[in-house]
mmCIF file of C-alpha atoms and ligand atoms in Angstrom:
data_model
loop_
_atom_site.group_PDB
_atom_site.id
_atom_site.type_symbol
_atom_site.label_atom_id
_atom_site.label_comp_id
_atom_site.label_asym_id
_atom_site.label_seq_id
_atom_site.Cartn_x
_atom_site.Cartn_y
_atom_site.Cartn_z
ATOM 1 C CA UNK A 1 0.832 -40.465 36.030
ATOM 2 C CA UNK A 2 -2.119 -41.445 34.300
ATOM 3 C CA UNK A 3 -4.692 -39.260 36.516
ATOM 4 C CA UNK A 4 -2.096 -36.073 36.080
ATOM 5 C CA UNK A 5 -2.269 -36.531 32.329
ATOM 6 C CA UNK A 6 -6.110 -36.788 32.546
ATOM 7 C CA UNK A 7 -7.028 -33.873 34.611
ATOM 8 C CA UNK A 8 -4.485 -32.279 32.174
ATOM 9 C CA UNK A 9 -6.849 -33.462 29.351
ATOM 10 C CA UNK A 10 -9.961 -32.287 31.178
ATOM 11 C CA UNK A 11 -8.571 -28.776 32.741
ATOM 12 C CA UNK A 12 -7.995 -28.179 29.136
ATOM 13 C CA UNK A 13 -11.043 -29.127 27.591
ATOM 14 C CA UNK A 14 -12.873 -26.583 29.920
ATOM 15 C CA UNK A 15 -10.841 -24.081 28.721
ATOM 16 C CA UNK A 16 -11.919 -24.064 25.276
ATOM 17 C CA UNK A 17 -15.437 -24.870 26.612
ATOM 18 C CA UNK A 18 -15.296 -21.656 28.302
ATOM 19 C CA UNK A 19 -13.787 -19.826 25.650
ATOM 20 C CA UNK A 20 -16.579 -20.840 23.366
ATOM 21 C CA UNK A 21 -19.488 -19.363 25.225
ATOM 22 C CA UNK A 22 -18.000 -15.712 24.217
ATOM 23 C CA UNK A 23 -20.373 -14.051 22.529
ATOM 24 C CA UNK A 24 -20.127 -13.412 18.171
ATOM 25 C CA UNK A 25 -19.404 -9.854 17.209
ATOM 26 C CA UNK A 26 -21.992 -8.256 15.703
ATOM 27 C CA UNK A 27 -21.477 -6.951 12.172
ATOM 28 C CA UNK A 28 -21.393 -3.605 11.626
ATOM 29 C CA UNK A 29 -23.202 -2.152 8.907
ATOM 30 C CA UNK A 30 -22.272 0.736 6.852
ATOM 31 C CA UNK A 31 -24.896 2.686 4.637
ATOM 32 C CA UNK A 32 -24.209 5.388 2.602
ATOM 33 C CA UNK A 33 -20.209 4.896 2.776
ATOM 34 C CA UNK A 34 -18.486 7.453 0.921
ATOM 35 C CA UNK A 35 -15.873 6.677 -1.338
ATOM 36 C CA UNK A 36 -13.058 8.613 -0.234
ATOM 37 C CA UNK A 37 -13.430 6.345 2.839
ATOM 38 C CA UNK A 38 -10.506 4.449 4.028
ATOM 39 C CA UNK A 39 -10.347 0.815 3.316
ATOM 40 C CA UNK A 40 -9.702 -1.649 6.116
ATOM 41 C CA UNK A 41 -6.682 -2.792 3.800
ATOM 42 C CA UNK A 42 -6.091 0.976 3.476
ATOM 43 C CA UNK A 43 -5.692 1.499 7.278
ATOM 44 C CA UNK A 44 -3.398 -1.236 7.858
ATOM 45 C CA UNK A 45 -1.441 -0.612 4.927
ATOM 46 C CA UNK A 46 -1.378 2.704 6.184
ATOM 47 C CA UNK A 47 -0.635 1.260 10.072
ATOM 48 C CA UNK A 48 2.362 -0.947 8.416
ATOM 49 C CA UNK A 49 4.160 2.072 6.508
ATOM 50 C CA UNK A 50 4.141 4.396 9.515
ATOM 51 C CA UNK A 51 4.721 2.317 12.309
ATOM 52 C CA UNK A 52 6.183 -1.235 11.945
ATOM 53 C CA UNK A 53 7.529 -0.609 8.984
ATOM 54 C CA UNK A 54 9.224 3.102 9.745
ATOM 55 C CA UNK A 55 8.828 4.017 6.122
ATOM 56 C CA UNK A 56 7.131 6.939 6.238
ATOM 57 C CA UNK A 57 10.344 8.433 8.692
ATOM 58 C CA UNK A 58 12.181 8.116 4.996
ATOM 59 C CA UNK A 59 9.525 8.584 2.646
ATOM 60 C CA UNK A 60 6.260 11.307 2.722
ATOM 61 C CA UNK A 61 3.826 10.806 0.491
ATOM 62 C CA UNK A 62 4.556 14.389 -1.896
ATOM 63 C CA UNK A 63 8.483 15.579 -0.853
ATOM 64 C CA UNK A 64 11.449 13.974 -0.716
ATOM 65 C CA UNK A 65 13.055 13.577 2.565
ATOM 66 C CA UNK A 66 15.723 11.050 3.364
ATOM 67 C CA UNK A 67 14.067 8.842 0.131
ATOM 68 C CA UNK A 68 11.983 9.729 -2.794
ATOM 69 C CA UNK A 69 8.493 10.295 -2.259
ATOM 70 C CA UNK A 70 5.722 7.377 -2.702
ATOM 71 C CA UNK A 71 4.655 9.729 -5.313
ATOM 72 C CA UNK A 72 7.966 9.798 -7.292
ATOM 73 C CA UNK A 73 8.090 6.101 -6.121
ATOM 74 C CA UNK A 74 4.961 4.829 -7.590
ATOM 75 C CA UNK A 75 5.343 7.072 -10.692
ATOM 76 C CA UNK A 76 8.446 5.351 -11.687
ATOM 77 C CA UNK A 77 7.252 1.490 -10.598
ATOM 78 C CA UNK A 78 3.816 2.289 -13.106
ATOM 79 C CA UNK A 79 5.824 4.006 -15.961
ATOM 80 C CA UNK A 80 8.132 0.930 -15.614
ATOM 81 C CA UNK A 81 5.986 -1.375 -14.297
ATOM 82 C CA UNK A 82 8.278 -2.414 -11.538
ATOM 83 C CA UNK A 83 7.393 -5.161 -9.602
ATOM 84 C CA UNK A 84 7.650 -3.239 -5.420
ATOM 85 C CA UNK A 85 7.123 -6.336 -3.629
ATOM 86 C CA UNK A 86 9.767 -8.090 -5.852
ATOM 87 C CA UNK A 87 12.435 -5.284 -4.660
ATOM 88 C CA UNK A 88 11.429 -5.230 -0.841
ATOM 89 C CA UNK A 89 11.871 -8.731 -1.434
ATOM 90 C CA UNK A 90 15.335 -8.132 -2.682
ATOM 91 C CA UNK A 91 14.702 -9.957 -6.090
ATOM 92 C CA UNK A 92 14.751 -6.672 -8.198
ATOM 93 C CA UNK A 93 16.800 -3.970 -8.908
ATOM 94 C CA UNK A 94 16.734 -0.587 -7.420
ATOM 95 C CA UNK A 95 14.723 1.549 -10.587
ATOM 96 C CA UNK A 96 13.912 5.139 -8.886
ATOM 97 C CA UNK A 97 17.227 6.553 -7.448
ATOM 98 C CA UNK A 98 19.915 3.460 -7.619
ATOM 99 C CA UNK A 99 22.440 6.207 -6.455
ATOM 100 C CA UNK A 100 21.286 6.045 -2.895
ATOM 101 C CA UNK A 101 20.271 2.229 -3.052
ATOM 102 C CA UNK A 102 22.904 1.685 0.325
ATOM 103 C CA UNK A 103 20.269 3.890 2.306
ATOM 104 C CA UNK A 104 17.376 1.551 1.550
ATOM 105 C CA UNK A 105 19.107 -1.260 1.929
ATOM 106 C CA UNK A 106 19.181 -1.074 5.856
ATOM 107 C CA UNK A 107 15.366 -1.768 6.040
ATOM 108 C CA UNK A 108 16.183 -5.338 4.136
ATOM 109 C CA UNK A 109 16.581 -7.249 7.084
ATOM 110 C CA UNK A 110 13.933 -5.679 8.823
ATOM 111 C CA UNK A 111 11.742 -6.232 5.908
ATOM 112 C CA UNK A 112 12.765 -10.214 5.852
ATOM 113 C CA UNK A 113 10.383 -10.892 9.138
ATOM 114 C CA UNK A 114 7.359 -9.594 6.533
ATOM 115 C CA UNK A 115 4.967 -11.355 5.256
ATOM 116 C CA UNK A 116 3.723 -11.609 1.950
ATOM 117 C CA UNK A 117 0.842 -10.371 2.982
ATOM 118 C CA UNK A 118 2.182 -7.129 5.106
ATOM 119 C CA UNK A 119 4.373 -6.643 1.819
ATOM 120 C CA UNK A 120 1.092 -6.420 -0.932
ATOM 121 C CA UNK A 121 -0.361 -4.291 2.482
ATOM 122 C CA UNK A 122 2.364 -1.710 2.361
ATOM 123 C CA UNK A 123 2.682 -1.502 -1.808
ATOM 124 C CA UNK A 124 -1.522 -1.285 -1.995
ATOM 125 C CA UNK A 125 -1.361 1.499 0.639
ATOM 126 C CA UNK A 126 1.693 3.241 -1.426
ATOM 127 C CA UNK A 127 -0.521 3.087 -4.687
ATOM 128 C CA UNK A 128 -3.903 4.475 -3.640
ATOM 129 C CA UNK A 129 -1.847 7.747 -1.202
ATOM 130 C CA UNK A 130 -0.192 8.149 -4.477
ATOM 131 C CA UNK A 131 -3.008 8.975 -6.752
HETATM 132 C C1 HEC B 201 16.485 5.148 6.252
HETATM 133 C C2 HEC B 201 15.596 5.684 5.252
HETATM 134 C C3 HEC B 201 14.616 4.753 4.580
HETATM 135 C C4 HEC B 201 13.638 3.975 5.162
HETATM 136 C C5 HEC B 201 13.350 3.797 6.647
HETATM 137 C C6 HEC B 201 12.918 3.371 4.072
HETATM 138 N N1 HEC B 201 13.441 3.764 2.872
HETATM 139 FE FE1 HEC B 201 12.750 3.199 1.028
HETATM 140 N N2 HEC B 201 14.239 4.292 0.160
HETATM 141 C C7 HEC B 201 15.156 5.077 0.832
HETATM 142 C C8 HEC B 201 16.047 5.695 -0.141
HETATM 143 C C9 HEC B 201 17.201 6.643 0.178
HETATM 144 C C10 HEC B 201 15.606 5.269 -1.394
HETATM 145 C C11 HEC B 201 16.234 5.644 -2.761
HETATM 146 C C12 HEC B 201 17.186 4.575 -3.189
HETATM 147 C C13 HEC B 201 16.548 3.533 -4.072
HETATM 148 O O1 HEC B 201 15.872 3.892 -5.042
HETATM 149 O O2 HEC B 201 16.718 2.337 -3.785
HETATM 150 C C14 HEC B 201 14.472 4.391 -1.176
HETATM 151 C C15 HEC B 201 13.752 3.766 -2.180
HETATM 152 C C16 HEC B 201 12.606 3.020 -1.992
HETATM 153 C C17 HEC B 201 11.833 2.427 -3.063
HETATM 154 C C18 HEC B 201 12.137 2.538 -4.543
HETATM 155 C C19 HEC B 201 13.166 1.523 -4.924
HETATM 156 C C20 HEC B 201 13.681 1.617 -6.328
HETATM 157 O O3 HEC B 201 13.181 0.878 -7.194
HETATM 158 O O4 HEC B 201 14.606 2.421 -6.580
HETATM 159 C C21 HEC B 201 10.803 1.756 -2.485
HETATM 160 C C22 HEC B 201 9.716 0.949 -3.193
HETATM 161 C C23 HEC B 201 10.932 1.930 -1.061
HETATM 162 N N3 HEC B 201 12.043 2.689 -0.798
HETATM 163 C C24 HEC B 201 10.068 1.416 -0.139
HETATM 164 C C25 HEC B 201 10.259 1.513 1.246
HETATM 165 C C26 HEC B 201 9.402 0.856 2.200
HETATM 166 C C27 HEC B 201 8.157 0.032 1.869
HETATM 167 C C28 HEC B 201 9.900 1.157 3.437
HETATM 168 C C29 HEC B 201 9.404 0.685 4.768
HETATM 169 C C30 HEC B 201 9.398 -0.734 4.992
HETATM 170 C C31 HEC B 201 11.067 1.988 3.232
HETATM 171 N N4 HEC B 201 11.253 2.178 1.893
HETATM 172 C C32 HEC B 201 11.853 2.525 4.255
HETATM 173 C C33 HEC B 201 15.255 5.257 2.189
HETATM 174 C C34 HEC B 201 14.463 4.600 3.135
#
């Protein structure tokens, strides 16, 4: 029992060993970025609203489709200075179009398995396509 538990012990060991040999990624520099580039916060903010998130199916960035625009949207939340995260959260109020509140309300669950950090990912990226 002993010797399995040991061979265990050392069959791991050379798997990290191994593992650690990879080589370090090499940084990449950027000169003379523009400023209309994308962010990497940008791009996955971007990544989250389109495709794990599904938002974009109810919301484009300048028309309303199924929702109100992120434009309309983000209008609104800086006139009022609504607090996004707090309402994907559930702890706020519906501010833009309360009317049609039951519609947004089936991405709650969904939007439960998000982290904080997806969340502030999602209302950055909603902000800066707004502007
Ligand atoms: C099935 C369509 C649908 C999807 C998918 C959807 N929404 Fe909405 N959303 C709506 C509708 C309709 C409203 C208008 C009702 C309202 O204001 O609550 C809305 C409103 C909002 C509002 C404004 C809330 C307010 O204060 O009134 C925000 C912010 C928002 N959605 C964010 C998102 C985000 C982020 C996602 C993706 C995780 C998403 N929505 C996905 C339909 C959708």
């Amino acid at each position: 029992m002993k010797n399995i538990f040991l061979l265990l012990l050392s069959a791991a060991f050379m798997g990290v060993s191994c593992q650690s040999k990879k080589k370090p990624e090499k940084e990449k520099i950027v000169i003379g970025a523009k400023k209309e580039e994308k962010s990497p916060e940008f791009i996955k903010g971007e990544k989250l609203f389109k495709g794990k998130g599904n938002c974009y199916s109810c919301h484009r960035l300048d028309k309303k489709s199924v929702g109100p625009s992120t434009k309309t949207i983000m209008k609104i939340y800086k006139e009022q200075q609504g607090d996004i995260i707090g309402f994907l959260r559930q702890k706020k109020d519906p501010i833009v179009d309360p009317e049609n509140y039951a519609v947004m309300k089936t991405n709650f669950a969904r939007l439960a398995k998000f982290s904080d950090e997806e969340l502030k990912l999602i209302a950055a990226y909603m902000n800066e396509v707004s502007e």
